[in-house]
């Protein structure tokens, strides 16, 4: 069977002493390490116990005991999926950093990128309209006016000359100041 290609994204959570956190997952998570955070030494050194519960089950399963000055980090391999509705619980005097990774399908990444692109399109149009300018396609810019000429490939010079000829030959009914400046700069280059 062919497996879907998956990528990973860093995940981290600081769990405060004496607190519980719902992981609230939307994708698969693997917790790889728990590390004790000792900002100030505790007056009474007691172990910090990290435990996990699943769904509505009140049972807590101890996954590690961390001791200030003795055992301050613990490697682990704790996989969770969204259906687990997992919660992490911490007892003791110090917070703990949990770190690991989220598994992301390439299909999920592609969908997220498409959504971001779709969200960006209306925002650009709205910004143009808010500035009093209707959204219109950009006109070709001659190479000498283009800041991005570092990526030009050889063999495009004929196309650029055609674009330049089109720009010089266009009649603009609006008499835009930008077009007048463009024509003036082109004459200066000759």
PDB file of C-alpha atoms in Angstrom:
ATOM      1  CA  UNK A   1       0.000   0.000   0.000  1.00  0.00           C
ATOM      2  CA  UNK A   2       1.135   3.531  -0.816  1.00  0.00           C
ATOM      3  CA  UNK A   3       1.339   5.810   2.211  1.00  0.00           C
ATOM      4  CA  UNK A   4       0.474   9.492   2.051  1.00  0.00           C
ATOM      5  CA  UNK A   5       3.490  11.742   2.281  1.00  0.00           C
ATOM      6  CA  UNK A   6       3.541  13.527   5.622  1.00  0.00           C
ATOM      7  CA  UNK A   7       5.525  16.440   6.926  1.00  0.00           C
ATOM      8  CA  UNK A   8       6.040  17.522  10.497  1.00  0.00           C
ATOM      9  CA  UNK A   9       5.617  20.821  12.285  1.00  0.00           C
ATOM     10  CA  UNK A  10       7.050  21.743  15.684  1.00  0.00           C
ATOM     11  CA  UNK A  11       4.612  21.784  18.588  1.00  0.00           C
ATOM     12  CA  UNK A  12       5.163  23.094  22.104  1.00  0.00           C
ATOM     13  CA  UNK A  13       3.121  23.764  25.239  1.00  0.00           C
ATOM     14  CA  UNK A  14       3.999  25.197  28.625  1.00  0.00           C
ATOM     15  CA  UNK A  15       1.917  23.494  31.308  1.00  0.00           C
ATOM     16  CA  UNK A  16       1.729  25.544  34.505  1.00  0.00           C
ATOM     17  CA  UNK A  17       2.223  23.875  37.894  1.00  0.00           C
ATOM     18  CA  UNK A  18      -0.965  22.336  39.256  1.00  0.00           C
ATOM     19  CA  UNK A  19      -2.903  22.863  35.989  1.00  0.00           C
ATOM     20  CA  UNK A  20      -4.654  20.773  33.342  1.00  0.00           C
ATOM     21  CA  UNK A  21      -4.610  21.547  29.621  1.00  0.00           C
ATOM     22  CA  UNK A  22      -6.897  20.199  26.916  1.00  0.00           C
ATOM     23  CA  UNK A  23      -4.704  19.535  23.881  1.00  0.00           C
ATOM     24  CA  UNK A  24      -7.563  20.481  21.487  1.00  0.00           C
ATOM     25  CA  UNK A  25      -5.962  18.730  18.521  1.00  0.00           C
ATOM     26  CA  UNK A  26      -6.975  19.043  14.884  1.00  0.00           C
ATOM     27  CA  UNK A  27      -4.216  16.681  13.636  1.00  0.00           C
ATOM     28  CA  UNK A  28      -2.037  13.894  14.946  1.00  0.00           C
ATOM     29  CA  UNK A  29       0.459  14.960  17.640  1.00  0.00           C
ATOM     30  CA  UNK A  30       3.502  13.142  19.000  1.00  0.00           C
ATOM     31  CA  UNK A  31       4.872  14.501  22.283  1.00  0.00           C
ATOM     32  CA  UNK A  32       8.608  13.764  22.340  1.00  0.00           C
ATOM     33  CA  UNK A  33       9.838  15.410  25.542  1.00  0.00           C
ATOM     34  CA  UNK A  34       8.832  16.906  28.865  1.00  0.00           C
ATOM     35  CA  UNK A  35      11.271  19.380  30.444  1.00  0.00           C
ATOM     36  CA  UNK A  36      11.050  20.928  33.880  1.00  0.00           C
ATOM     37  CA  UNK A  37      11.211  24.753  33.937  1.00  0.00           C
ATOM     38  CA  UNK A  38      13.010  25.900  37.087  1.00  0.00           C
ATOM     39  CA  UNK A  39      12.867  29.702  37.253  1.00  0.00           C
ATOM     40  CA  UNK A  40      13.509  29.819  41.017  1.00  0.00           C
ATOM     41  CA  UNK A  41      14.396  26.831  43.171  1.00  0.00           C
ATOM     42  CA  UNK A  42      11.477  25.470  45.185  1.00  0.00           C
ATOM     43  CA  UNK A  43      11.685  25.673  48.985  1.00  0.00           C
ATOM     44  CA  UNK A  44      10.245  22.195  49.237  1.00  0.00           C
ATOM     45  CA  UNK A  45      11.513  19.925  46.483  1.00  0.00           C
ATOM     46  CA  UNK A  46       8.825  17.525  45.418  1.00  0.00           C
ATOM     47  CA  UNK A  47       8.427  15.690  42.124  1.00  0.00           C
ATOM     48  CA  UNK A  48       6.422  17.217  39.294  1.00  0.00           C
ATOM     49  CA  UNK A  49       4.173  14.495  37.924  1.00  0.00           C
ATOM     50  CA  UNK A  50       2.904  14.674  34.360  1.00  0.00           C
ATOM     51  CA  UNK A  51      -0.132  12.558  33.570  1.00  0.00           C
ATOM     52  CA  UNK A  52      -2.561  12.127  30.682  1.00  0.00           C
ATOM     53  CA  UNK A  53      -6.302  11.477  30.490  1.00  0.00           C
ATOM     54  CA  UNK A  54      -8.340  10.562  27.418  1.00  0.00           C
ATOM     55  CA  UNK A  55     -11.834  11.870  26.589  1.00  0.00           C
ATOM     56  CA  UNK A  56     -14.279  11.921  29.510  1.00  0.00           C
ATOM     57  CA  UNK A  57     -12.464   9.145  31.373  1.00  0.00           C
ATOM     58  CA  UNK A  58     -11.390  10.464  34.807  1.00  0.00           C
ATOM     59  CA  UNK A  59      -8.457   7.994  34.914  1.00  0.00           C
ATOM     60  CA  UNK A  60      -5.079   9.762  34.762  1.00  0.00           C
ATOM     61  CA  UNK A  61      -2.056   7.859  33.461  1.00  0.00           C
ATOM     62  CA  UNK A  62       1.335   8.963  34.785  1.00  0.00           C
ATOM     63  CA  UNK A  63       3.814   9.430  31.939  1.00  0.00           C
ATOM     64  CA  UNK A  64       6.786  10.923  33.823  1.00  0.00           C
ATOM     65  CA  UNK A  65       8.041  12.223  37.170  1.00  0.00           C
ATOM     66  CA  UNK A  66      10.478  15.124  37.030  1.00  0.00           C
ATOM     67  CA  UNK A  67      12.671  16.109  40.021  1.00  0.00           C
ATOM     68  CA  UNK A  68      14.389  19.480  40.350  1.00  0.00           C
ATOM     69  CA  UNK A  69      18.166  19.000  40.385  1.00  0.00           C
ATOM     70  CA  UNK A  70      17.910  15.268  39.604  1.00  0.00           C
ATOM     71  CA  UNK A  71      15.781  14.456  36.571  1.00  0.00           C
ATOM     72  CA  UNK A  72      14.668  17.639  34.784  1.00  0.00           C
ATOM     73  CA  UNK A  73      13.776  16.246  31.365  1.00  0.00           C
ATOM     74  CA  UNK A  74      12.230  13.082  30.069  1.00  0.00           C
ATOM     75  CA  UNK A  75      12.208  11.796  26.478  1.00  0.00           C
ATOM     76  CA  UNK A  76       8.995  10.055  25.434  1.00  0.00           C
ATOM     77  CA  UNK A  77       6.927   8.939  22.470  1.00  0.00           C
ATOM     78  CA  UNK A  78       3.275   9.862  23.163  1.00  0.00           C
ATOM     79  CA  UNK A  79       1.095   9.867  20.041  1.00  0.00           C
ATOM     80  CA  UNK A  80      -2.377  11.443  20.136  1.00  0.00           C
ATOM     81  CA  UNK A  81      -5.066  11.961  17.514  1.00  0.00           C
ATOM     82  CA  UNK A  82      -7.953  14.467  17.610  1.00  0.00           C
ATOM     83  CA  UNK A  83     -10.466  11.721  18.510  1.00  0.00           C
ATOM     84  CA  UNK A  84      -8.547  11.022  21.751  1.00  0.00           C
ATOM     85  CA  UNK A  85      -9.615  14.401  23.223  1.00  0.00           C
ATOM     86  CA  UNK A  86      -6.459  14.178  25.345  1.00  0.00           C
ATOM     87  CA  UNK A  87      -5.706  16.306  28.392  1.00  0.00           C
ATOM     88  CA  UNK A  88      -2.391  16.694  30.207  1.00  0.00           C
ATOM     89  CA  UNK A  89      -2.203  17.231  33.976  1.00  0.00           C
ATOM     90  CA  UNK A  90       0.690  18.480  36.116  1.00  0.00           C
ATOM     91  CA  UNK A  91       1.241  18.366  39.855  1.00  0.00           C
ATOM     92  CA  UNK A  92       4.233  19.910  41.615  1.00  0.00           C
ATOM     93  CA  UNK A  93       5.920  23.301  42.048  1.00  0.00           C
ATOM     94  CA  UNK A  94       7.271  24.023  38.554  1.00  0.00           C
ATOM     95  CA  UNK A  95       5.881  24.398  35.035  1.00  0.00           C
ATOM     96  CA  UNK A  96       6.831  21.867  32.372  1.00  0.00           C
ATOM     97  CA  UNK A  97       7.520  22.405  28.673  1.00  0.00           C
ATOM     98  CA  UNK A  98       6.087  19.710  26.443  1.00  0.00           C
ATOM     99  CA  UNK A  99       7.535  19.552  22.939  1.00  0.00           C
ATOM    100  CA  UNK A 100       6.927  17.360  19.942  1.00  0.00           C
ATOM    101  CA  UNK A 101       5.546  17.535  16.442  1.00  0.00           C
ATOM    102  CA  UNK A 102       2.288  17.641  14.553  1.00  0.00           C
ATOM    103  CA  UNK A 103       1.954  15.427  11.498  1.00  0.00           C
ATOM    104  CA  UNK A 104       0.674  17.344   8.493  1.00  0.00           C
ATOM    105  CA  UNK A 105      -0.477  15.702   5.266  1.00  0.00           C
ATOM    106  CA  UNK A 106       0.790  17.293   2.063  1.00  0.00           C
ATOM    107  CA  UNK A 107      -2.881  17.461   1.062  1.00  0.00           C
ATOM    108  CA  UNK A 108      -3.627  19.498   4.218  1.00  0.00           C
ATOM    109  CA  UNK A 109      -0.733  21.853   3.432  1.00  0.00           C
ATOM    110  CA  UNK A 110      -1.989  22.327  -0.125  1.00  0.00           C
ATOM    111  CA  UNK A 111      -5.503  23.109   1.121  1.00  0.00           C
ATOM    112  CA  UNK A 112      -4.132  25.621   3.657  1.00  0.00           C
ATOM    113  CA  UNK A 113      -2.041  27.359   0.982  1.00  0.00           C
ATOM    114  CA  UNK A 114      -5.060  27.570  -1.338  1.00  0.00           C
ATOM    115  CA  UNK A 115      -7.187  29.033   1.457  1.00  0.00           C
ATOM    116  CA  UNK A 116      -4.508  31.632   2.250  1.00  0.00           C
ATOM    117  CA  UNK A 117      -4.284  32.619  -1.421  1.00  0.00           C
ATOM    118  CA  UNK A 118      -8.083  32.931  -1.709  1.00  0.00           C
ATOM    119  CA  UNK A 119      -8.182  35.081   1.450  1.00  0.00           C
ATOM    120  CA  UNK A 120      -5.429  37.334   0.080  1.00  0.00           C
ATOM    121  CA  UNK A 121      -7.225  38.063  -3.221  1.00  0.00           C
ATOM    122  CA  UNK A 122     -10.284  39.830  -1.711  1.00  0.00           C
ATOM    123  CA  UNK A 123      -8.007  41.704   0.683  1.00  0.00           C
ATOM    124  CA  UNK A 124      -5.978  43.177  -2.213  1.00  0.00           C
ATOM    125  CA  UNK A 125      -9.129  44.201  -4.081  1.00  0.00           C
ATOM    126  CA  UNK A 126     -10.642  45.734  -0.939  1.00  0.00           C
ATOM    127  CA  UNK A 127      -7.439  47.706  -0.269  1.00  0.00           C
ATOM    128  CA  UNK A 128      -7.410  49.059  -3.822  1.00  0.00           C
ATOM    129  CA  UNK A 129     -11.061  50.093  -3.609  1.00  0.00           C
ATOM    130  CA  UNK A 130     -10.516  51.653  -0.175  1.00  0.00           C
ATOM    131  CA  UNK A 131      -7.733  53.781  -1.666  1.00  0.00           C
ATOM    132  CA  UNK A 132     -10.123  55.026  -4.347  1.00  0.00           C
ATOM    133  CA  UNK A 133      -8.516  53.017  -7.118  1.00  0.00           C
ATOM    134  CA  UNK A 134     -10.395  50.329  -8.984  1.00  0.00           C
ATOM    135  CA  UNK A 135      -8.601  46.990  -9.104  1.00  0.00           C
ATOM    136  CA  UNK A 136      -7.103  46.590 -12.583  1.00  0.00           C
ATOM    137  CA  UNK A 137      -4.459  44.339 -14.060  1.00  0.00           C
ATOM    138  CA  UNK A 138      -0.907  45.622 -13.984  1.00  0.00           C
ATOM    139  CA  UNK A 139       0.640  46.920 -17.217  1.00  0.00           C
ATOM    140  CA  UNK A 140       3.895  45.383 -18.436  1.00  0.00           C
ATOM    141  CA  UNK A 141       6.946  47.283 -17.231  1.00  0.00           C
ATOM    142  CA  UNK A 142      10.044  47.711 -19.417  1.00  0.00           C
ATOM    143  CA  UNK A 143      13.125  45.888 -18.125  1.00  0.00           C
ATOM    144  CA  UNK A 144      14.974  49.094 -17.271  1.00  0.00           C
ATOM    145  CA  UNK A 145      12.047  50.102 -15.025  1.00  0.00           C
ATOM    146  CA  UNK A 146      11.673  46.700 -13.378  1.00  0.00           C
ATOM    147  CA  UNK A 147      13.422  46.135 -10.027  1.00  0.00           C
ATOM    148  CA  UNK A 148      13.221  42.352 -10.400  1.00  0.00           C
ATOM    149  CA  UNK A 149      15.553  42.076 -13.385  1.00  0.00           C
ATOM    150  CA  UNK A 150      17.976  39.763 -11.527  1.00  0.00           C
ATOM    151  CA  UNK A 151      15.864  36.698 -12.404  1.00  0.00           C
ATOM    152  CA  UNK A 152      15.530  37.447 -16.139  1.00  0.00           C
ATOM    153  CA  UNK A 153      16.555  34.652 -18.447  1.00  0.00           C
ATOM    154  CA  UNK A 154      18.371  35.055 -21.727  1.00  0.00           C
ATOM    155  CA  UNK A 155      16.151  34.912 -24.793  1.00  0.00           C
ATOM    156  CA  UNK A 156      13.447  37.146 -23.374  1.00  0.00           C
ATOM    157  CA  UNK A 157      14.873  40.315 -24.922  1.00  0.00           C
ATOM    158  CA  UNK A 158      12.660  40.078 -28.022  1.00  0.00           C
ATOM    159  CA  UNK A 159       9.552  39.803 -25.848  1.00  0.00           C
ATOM    160  CA  UNK A 160      10.648  42.764 -23.734  1.00  0.00           C
ATOM    161  CA  UNK A 161      11.215  44.907 -26.830  1.00  0.00           C
ATOM    162  CA  UNK A 162       7.690  44.027 -28.029  1.00  0.00           C
ATOM    163  CA  UNK A 163       6.294  45.024 -24.617  1.00  0.00           C
ATOM    164  CA  UNK A 164       8.215  48.305 -24.771  1.00  0.00           C
ATOM    165  CA  UNK A 165       6.876  49.018 -28.279  1.00  0.00           C
ATOM    166  CA  UNK A 166       3.338  48.356 -27.039  1.00  0.00           C
ATOM    167  CA  UNK A 167       3.817  50.737 -24.108  1.00  0.00           C
ATOM    168  CA  UNK A 168       5.168  53.542 -26.305  1.00  0.00           C
ATOM    169  CA  UNK A 169       2.368  53.082 -28.851  1.00  0.00           C
ATOM    170  CA  UNK A 170      -0.532  53.035 -26.361  1.00  0.00           C
ATOM    171  CA  UNK A 171      -2.911  55.978 -26.317  1.00  0.00           C
ATOM    172  CA  UNK A 172      -4.104  56.641 -22.764  1.00  0.00           C
ATOM    173  CA  UNK A 173      -7.444  58.445 -22.559  1.00  0.00           C
ATOM    174  CA  UNK A 174      -6.983  59.211 -18.867  1.00  0.00           C
ATOM    175  CA  UNK A 175      -3.690  61.096 -19.334  1.00  0.00           C
ATOM    176  CA  UNK A 176      -2.348  59.446 -16.174  1.00  0.00           C
ATOM    177  CA  UNK A 177       0.557  61.262 -14.587  1.00  0.00           C
ATOM    178  CA  UNK A 178       2.342  57.900 -14.217  1.00  0.00           C
ATOM    179  CA  UNK A 179       2.165  57.260 -17.980  1.00  0.00           C
ATOM    180  CA  UNK A 180       3.493  60.763 -18.729  1.00  0.00           C
ATOM    181  CA  UNK A 181       6.410  60.152 -16.364  1.00  0.00           C
ATOM    182  CA  UNK A 182       7.011  56.744 -17.956  1.00  0.00           C
ATOM    183  CA  UNK A 183       7.139  58.233 -21.454  1.00  0.00           C
ATOM    184  CA  UNK A 184       9.508  60.977 -20.248  1.00  0.00           C
ATOM    185  CA  UNK A 185      11.914  58.494 -18.708  1.00  0.00           C
ATOM    186  CA  UNK A 186      11.948  56.345 -21.836  1.00  0.00           C
ATOM    187  CA  UNK A 187      12.909  59.405 -23.939  1.00  0.00           C
ATOM    188  CA  UNK A 188      15.729  60.210 -21.521  1.00  0.00           C
ATOM    189  CA  UNK A 189      17.178  56.709 -21.984  1.00  0.00           C
ATOM    190  CA  UNK A 190      17.516  57.108 -25.788  1.00  0.00           C
TER     191      UNK A 190
END
